[in-house]
mmCIF file with all atom_site columns, C-alpha atoms in Angstrom:
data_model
loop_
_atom_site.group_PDB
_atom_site.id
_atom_site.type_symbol
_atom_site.label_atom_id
_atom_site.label_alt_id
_atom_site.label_comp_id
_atom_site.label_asym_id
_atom_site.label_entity_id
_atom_site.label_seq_id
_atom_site.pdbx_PDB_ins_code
_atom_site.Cartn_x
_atom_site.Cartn_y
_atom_site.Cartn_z
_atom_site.occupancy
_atom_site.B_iso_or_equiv
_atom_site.pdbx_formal_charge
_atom_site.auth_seq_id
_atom_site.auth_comp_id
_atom_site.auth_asym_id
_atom_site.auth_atom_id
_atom_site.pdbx_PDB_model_num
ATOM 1   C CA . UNK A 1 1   ? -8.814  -3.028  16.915  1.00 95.00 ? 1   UNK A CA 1
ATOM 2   C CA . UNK A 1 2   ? -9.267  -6.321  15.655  1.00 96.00 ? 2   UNK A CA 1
ATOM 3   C CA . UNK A 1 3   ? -6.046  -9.002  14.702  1.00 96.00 ? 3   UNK A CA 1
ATOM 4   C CA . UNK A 1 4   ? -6.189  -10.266 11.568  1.00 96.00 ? 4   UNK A CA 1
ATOM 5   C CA . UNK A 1 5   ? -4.208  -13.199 10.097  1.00 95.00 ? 5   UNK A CA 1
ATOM 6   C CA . UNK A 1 6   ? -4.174  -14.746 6.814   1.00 95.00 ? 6   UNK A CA 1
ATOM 7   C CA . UNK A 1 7   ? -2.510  -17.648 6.078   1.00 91.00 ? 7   UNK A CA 1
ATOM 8   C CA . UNK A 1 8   ? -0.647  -19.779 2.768   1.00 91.00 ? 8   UNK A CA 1
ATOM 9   C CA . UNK A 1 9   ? 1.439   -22.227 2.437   1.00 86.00 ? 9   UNK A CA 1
ATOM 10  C CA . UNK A 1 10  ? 4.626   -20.407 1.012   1.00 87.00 ? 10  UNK A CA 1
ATOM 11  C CA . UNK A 1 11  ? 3.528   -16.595 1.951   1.00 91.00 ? 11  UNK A CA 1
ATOM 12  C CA . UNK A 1 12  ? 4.766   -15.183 -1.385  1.00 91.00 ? 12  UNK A CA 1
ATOM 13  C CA . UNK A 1 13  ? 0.752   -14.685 -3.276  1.00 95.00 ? 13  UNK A CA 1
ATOM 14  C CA . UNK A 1 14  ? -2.155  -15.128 -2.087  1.00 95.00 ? 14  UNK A CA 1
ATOM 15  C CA . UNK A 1 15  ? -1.899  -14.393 1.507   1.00 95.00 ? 15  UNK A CA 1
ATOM 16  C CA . UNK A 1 16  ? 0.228   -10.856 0.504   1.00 97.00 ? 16  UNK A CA 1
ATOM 17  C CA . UNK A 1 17  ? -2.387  -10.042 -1.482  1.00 97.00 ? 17  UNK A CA 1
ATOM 18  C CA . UNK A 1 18  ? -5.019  -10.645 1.072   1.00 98.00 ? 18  UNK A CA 1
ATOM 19  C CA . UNK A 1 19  ? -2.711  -8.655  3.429   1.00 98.00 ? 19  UNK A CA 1
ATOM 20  C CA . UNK A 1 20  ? -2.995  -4.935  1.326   1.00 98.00 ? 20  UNK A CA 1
ATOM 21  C CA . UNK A 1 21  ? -6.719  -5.496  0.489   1.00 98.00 ? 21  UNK A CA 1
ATOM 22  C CA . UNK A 1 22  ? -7.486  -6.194  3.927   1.00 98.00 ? 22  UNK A CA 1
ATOM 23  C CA . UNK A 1 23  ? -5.143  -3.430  5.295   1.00 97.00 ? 23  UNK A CA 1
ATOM 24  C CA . UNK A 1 24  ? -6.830  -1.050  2.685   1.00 98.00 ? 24  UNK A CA 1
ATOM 25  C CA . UNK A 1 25  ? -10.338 -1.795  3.249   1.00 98.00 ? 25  UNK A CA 1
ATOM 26  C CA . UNK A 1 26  ? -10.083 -1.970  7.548   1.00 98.00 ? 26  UNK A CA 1
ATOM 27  C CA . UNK A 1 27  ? -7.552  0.703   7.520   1.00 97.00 ? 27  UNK A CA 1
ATOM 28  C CA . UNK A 1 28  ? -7.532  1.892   11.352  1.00 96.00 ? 28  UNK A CA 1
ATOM 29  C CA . UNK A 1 29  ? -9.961  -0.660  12.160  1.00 97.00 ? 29  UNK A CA 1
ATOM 30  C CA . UNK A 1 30  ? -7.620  -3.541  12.363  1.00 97.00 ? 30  UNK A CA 1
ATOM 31  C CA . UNK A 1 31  ? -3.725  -5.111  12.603  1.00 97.00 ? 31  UNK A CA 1
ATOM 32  C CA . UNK A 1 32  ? -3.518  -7.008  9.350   1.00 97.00 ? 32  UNK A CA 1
ATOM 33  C CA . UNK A 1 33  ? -0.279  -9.996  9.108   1.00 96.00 ? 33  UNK A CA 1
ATOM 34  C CA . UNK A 1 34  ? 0.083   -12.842 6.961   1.00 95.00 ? 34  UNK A CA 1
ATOM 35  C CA . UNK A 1 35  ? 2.368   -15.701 7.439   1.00 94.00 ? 35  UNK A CA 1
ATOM 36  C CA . UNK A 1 36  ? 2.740   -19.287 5.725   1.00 91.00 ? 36  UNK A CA 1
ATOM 37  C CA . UNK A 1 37  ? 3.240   -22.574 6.980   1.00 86.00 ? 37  UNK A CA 1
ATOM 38  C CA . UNK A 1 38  ? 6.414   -22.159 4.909   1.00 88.00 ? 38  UNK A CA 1
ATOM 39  C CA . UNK A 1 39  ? 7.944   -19.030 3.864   1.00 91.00 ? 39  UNK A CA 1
ATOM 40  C CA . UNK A 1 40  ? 9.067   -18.337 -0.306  1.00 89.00 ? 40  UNK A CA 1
ATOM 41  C CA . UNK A 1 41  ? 9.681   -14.809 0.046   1.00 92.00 ? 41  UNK A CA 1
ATOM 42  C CA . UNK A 1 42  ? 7.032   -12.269 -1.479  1.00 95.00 ? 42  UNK A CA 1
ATOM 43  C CA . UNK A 1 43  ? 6.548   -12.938 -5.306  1.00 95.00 ? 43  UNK A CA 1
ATOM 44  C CA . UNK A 1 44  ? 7.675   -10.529 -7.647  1.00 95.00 ? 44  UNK A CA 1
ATOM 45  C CA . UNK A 1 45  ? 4.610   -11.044 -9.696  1.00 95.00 ? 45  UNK A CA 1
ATOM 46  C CA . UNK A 1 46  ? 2.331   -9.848  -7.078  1.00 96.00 ? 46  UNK A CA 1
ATOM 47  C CA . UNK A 1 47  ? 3.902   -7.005  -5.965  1.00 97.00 ? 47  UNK A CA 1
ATOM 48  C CA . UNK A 1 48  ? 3.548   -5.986  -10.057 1.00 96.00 ? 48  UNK A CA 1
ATOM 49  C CA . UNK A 1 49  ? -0.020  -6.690  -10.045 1.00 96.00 ? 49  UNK A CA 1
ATOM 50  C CA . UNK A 1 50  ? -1.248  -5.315  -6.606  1.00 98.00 ? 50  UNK A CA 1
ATOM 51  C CA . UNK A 1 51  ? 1.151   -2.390  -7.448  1.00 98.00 ? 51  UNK A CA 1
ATOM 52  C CA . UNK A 1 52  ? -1.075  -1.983  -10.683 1.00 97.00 ? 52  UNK A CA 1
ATOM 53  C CA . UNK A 1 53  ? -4.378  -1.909  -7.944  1.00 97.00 ? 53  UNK A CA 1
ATOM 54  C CA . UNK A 1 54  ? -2.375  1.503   -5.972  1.00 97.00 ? 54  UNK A CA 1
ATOM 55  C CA . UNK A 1 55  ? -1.350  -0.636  -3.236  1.00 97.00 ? 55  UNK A CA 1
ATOM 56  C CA . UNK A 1 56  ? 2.255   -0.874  -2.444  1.00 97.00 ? 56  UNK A CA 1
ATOM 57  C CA . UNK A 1 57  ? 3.035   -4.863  -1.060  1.00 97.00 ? 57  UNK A CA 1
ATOM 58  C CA . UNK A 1 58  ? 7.131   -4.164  -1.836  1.00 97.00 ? 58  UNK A CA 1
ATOM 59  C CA . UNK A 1 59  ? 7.747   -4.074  1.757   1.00 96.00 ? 59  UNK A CA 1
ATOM 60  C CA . UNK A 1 60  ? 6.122   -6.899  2.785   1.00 95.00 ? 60  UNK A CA 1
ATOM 61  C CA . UNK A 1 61  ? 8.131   -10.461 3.960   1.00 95.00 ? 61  UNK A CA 1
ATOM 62  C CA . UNK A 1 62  ? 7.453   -13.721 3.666   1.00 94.00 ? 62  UNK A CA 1
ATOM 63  C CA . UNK A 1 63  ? 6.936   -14.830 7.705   1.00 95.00 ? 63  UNK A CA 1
ATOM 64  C CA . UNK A 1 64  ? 6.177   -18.233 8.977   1.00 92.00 ? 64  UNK A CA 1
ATOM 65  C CA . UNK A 1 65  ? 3.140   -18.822 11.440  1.00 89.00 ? 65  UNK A CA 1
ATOM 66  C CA . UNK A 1 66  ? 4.999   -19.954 13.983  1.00 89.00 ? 66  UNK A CA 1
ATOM 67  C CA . UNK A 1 67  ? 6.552   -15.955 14.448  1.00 92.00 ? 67  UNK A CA 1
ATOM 68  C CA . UNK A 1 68  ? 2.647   -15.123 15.481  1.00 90.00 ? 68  UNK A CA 1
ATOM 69  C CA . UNK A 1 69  ? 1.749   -17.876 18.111  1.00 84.00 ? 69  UNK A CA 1
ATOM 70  C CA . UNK A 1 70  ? 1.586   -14.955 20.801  1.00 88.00 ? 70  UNK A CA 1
ATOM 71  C CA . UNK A 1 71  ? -0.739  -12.686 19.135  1.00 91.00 ? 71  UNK A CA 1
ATOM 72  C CA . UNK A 1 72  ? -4.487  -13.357 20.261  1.00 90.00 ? 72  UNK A CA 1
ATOM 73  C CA . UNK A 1 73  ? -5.880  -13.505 16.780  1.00 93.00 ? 73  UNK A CA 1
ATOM 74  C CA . UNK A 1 74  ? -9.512  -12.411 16.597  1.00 94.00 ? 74  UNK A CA 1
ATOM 75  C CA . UNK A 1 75  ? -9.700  -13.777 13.014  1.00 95.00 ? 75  UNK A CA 1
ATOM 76  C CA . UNK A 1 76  ? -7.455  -16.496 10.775  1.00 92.00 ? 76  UNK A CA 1
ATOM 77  C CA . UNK A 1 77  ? -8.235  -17.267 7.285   1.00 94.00 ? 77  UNK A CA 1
ATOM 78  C CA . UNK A 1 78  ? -6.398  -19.642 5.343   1.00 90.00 ? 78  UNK A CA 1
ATOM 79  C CA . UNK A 1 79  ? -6.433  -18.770 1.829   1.00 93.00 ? 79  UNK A CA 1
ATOM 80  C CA . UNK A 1 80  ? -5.770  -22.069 0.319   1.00 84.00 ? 80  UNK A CA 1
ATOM 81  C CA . UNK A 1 81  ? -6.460  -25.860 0.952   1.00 76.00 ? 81  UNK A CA 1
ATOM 82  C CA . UNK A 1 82  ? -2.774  -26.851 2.111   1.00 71.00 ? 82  UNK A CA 1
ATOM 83  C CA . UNK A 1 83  ? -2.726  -23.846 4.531   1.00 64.00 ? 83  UNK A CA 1
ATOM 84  C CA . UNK A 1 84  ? -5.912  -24.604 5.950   1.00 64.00 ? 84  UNK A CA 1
ATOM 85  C CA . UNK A 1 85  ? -4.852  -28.744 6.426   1.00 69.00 ? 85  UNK A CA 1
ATOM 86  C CA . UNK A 1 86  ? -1.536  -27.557 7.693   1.00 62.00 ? 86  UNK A CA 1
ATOM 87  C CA . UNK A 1 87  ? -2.459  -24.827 10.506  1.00 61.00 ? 87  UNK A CA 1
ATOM 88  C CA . UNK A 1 88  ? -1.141  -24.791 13.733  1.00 59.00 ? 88  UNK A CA 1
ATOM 89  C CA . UNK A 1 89  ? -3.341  -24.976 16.566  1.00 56.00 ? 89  UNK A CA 1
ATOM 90  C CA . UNK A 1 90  ? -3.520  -21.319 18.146  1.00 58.00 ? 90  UNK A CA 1
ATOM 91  C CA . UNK A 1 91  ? -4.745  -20.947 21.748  1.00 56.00 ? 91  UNK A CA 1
ATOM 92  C CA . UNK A 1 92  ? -7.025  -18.129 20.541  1.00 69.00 ? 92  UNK A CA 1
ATOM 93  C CA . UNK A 1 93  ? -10.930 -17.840 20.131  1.00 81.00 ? 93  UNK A CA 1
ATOM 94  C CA . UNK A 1 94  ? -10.013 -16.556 16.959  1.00 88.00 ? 94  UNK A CA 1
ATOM 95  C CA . UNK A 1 95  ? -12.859 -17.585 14.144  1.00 92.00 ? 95  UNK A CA 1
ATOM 96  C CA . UNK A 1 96  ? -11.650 -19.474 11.336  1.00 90.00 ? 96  UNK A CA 1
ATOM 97  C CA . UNK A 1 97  ? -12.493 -18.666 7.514   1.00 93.00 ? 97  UNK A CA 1
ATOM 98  C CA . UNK A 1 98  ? -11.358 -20.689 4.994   1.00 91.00 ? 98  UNK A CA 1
ATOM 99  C CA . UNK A 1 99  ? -11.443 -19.740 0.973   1.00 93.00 ? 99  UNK A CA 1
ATOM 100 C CA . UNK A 1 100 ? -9.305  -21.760 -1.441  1.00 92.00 ? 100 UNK A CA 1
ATOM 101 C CA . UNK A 1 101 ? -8.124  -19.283 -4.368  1.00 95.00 ? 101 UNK A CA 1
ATOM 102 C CA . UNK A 1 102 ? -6.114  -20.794 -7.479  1.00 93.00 ? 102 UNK A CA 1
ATOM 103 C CA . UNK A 1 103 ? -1.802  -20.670 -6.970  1.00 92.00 ? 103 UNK A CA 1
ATOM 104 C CA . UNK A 1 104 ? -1.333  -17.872 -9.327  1.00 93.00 ? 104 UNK A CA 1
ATOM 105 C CA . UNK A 1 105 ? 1.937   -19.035 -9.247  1.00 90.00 ? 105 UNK A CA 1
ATOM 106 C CA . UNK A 1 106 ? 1.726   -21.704 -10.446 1.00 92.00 ? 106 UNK A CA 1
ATOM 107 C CA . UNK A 1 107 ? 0.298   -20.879 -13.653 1.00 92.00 ? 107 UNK A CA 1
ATOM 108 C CA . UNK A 1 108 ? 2.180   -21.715 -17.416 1.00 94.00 ? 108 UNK A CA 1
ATOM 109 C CA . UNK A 1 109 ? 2.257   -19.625 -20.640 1.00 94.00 ? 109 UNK A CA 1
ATOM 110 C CA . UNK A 1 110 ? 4.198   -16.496 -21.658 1.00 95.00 ? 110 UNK A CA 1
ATOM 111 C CA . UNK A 1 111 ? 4.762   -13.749 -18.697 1.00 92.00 ? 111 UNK A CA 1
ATOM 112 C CA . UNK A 1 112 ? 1.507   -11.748 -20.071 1.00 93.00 ? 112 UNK A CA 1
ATOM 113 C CA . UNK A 1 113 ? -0.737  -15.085 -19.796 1.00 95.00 ? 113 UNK A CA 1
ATOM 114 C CA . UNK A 1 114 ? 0.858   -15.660 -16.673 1.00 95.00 ? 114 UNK A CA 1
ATOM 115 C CA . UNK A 1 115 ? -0.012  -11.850 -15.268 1.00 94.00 ? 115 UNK A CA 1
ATOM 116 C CA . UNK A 1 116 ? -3.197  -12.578 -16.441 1.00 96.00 ? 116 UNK A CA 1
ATOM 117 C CA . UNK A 1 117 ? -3.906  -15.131 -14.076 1.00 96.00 ? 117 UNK A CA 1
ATOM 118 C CA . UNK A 1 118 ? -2.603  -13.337 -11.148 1.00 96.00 ? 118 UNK A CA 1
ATOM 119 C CA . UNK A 1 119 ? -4.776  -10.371 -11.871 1.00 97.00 ? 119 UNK A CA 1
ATOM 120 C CA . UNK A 1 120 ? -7.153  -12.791 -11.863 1.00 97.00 ? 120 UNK A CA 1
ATOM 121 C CA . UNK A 1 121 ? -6.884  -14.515 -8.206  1.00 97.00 ? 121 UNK A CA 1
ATOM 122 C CA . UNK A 1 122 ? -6.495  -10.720 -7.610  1.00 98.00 ? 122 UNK A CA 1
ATOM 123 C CA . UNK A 1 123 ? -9.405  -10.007 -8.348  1.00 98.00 ? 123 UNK A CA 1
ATOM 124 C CA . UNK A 1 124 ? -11.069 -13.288 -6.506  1.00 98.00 ? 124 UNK A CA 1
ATOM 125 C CA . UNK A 1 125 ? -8.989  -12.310 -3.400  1.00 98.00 ? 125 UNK A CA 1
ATOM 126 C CA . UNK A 1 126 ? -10.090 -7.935  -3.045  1.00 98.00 ? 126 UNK A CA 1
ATOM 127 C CA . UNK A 1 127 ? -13.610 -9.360  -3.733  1.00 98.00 ? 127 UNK A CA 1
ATOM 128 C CA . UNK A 1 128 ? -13.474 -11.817 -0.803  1.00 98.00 ? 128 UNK A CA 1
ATOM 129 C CA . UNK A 1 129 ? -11.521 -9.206  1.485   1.00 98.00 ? 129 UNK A CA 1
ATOM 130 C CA . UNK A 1 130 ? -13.902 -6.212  0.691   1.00 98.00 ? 130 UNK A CA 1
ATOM 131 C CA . UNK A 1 131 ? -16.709 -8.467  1.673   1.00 97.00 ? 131 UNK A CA 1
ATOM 132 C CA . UNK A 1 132 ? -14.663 -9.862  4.556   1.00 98.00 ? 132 UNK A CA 1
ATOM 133 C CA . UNK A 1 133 ? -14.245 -6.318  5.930   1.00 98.00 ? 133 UNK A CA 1
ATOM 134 C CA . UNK A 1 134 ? -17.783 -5.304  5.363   1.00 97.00 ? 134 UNK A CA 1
ATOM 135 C CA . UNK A 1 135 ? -19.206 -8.168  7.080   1.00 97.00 ? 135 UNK A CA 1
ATOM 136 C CA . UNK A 1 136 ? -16.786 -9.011  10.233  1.00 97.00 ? 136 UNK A CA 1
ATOM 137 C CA . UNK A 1 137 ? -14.750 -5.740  10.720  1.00 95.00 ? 137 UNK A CA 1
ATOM 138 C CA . UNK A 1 138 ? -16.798 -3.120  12.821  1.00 83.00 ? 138 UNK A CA 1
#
């Protein structure tokens, strides 16, 4: 079973999205955690829209890397520039991806313009983890 971590700078978006559409799309094939280099706590907004996908992310926490130092990652993929600048060193021959979606949260406008732009980086993000899966989880 391959270790998967995906990292973010606060934990609350991005990287929980990345977490259930890389947990649905490996299912049994790998552990799936996410982490930040700080934590926010898990975004209401994107439990809404992944909840709006069929996948449930209401049970997820915001963690900080530094909880995850002892797992041998086989995989770590930052999910947005600051993460990626930010990462601790991990004494693992884990491979390193690195894709910098838009801060859904930090998008302005009424609460519908602002759900539209986190069903958008939604979108970016089960694109990138479907193809993730296909391509490095066997």
């Amino acid at each position: 079973m391959k270790k998967i971590l995906v990292l973010c700078t606060g934990n609350s978006c991005r990287s929980q999205i990345a977490e259930g559409y890389l947990r649905k799309f490996a299912g049994e094939k790998a552990a799936v955690y996410s982490a930040g280099v700080e934590t926010h706590g898990v975004n209401p907004k994107a439990i809404t829209i992944m909840a709006e996908d069929g996948i449930d992310i209401s049970g997820h926490t915001s963690n900080h890397v530094e909880e995850y130092t002892n797992i041998d990652f086989d995989f770590v993929i930052t999910v947005c520039d600051n993460a990626k600048e930010r990462c601790p060193y991990f004494p693992t021959n884990a491979k390193k991806f690195h894709y910098n979606f838009p801060d859904p949260a930090k998008a302005t406008g009424s609460d519908e313009e602002v759900k539209t732009e986190f069903r958008a980086v939604r979108e970016m993000i089960r694109e990138y983890c479907e193809g993730f899966v296909n391509t490095n989880v066997k």
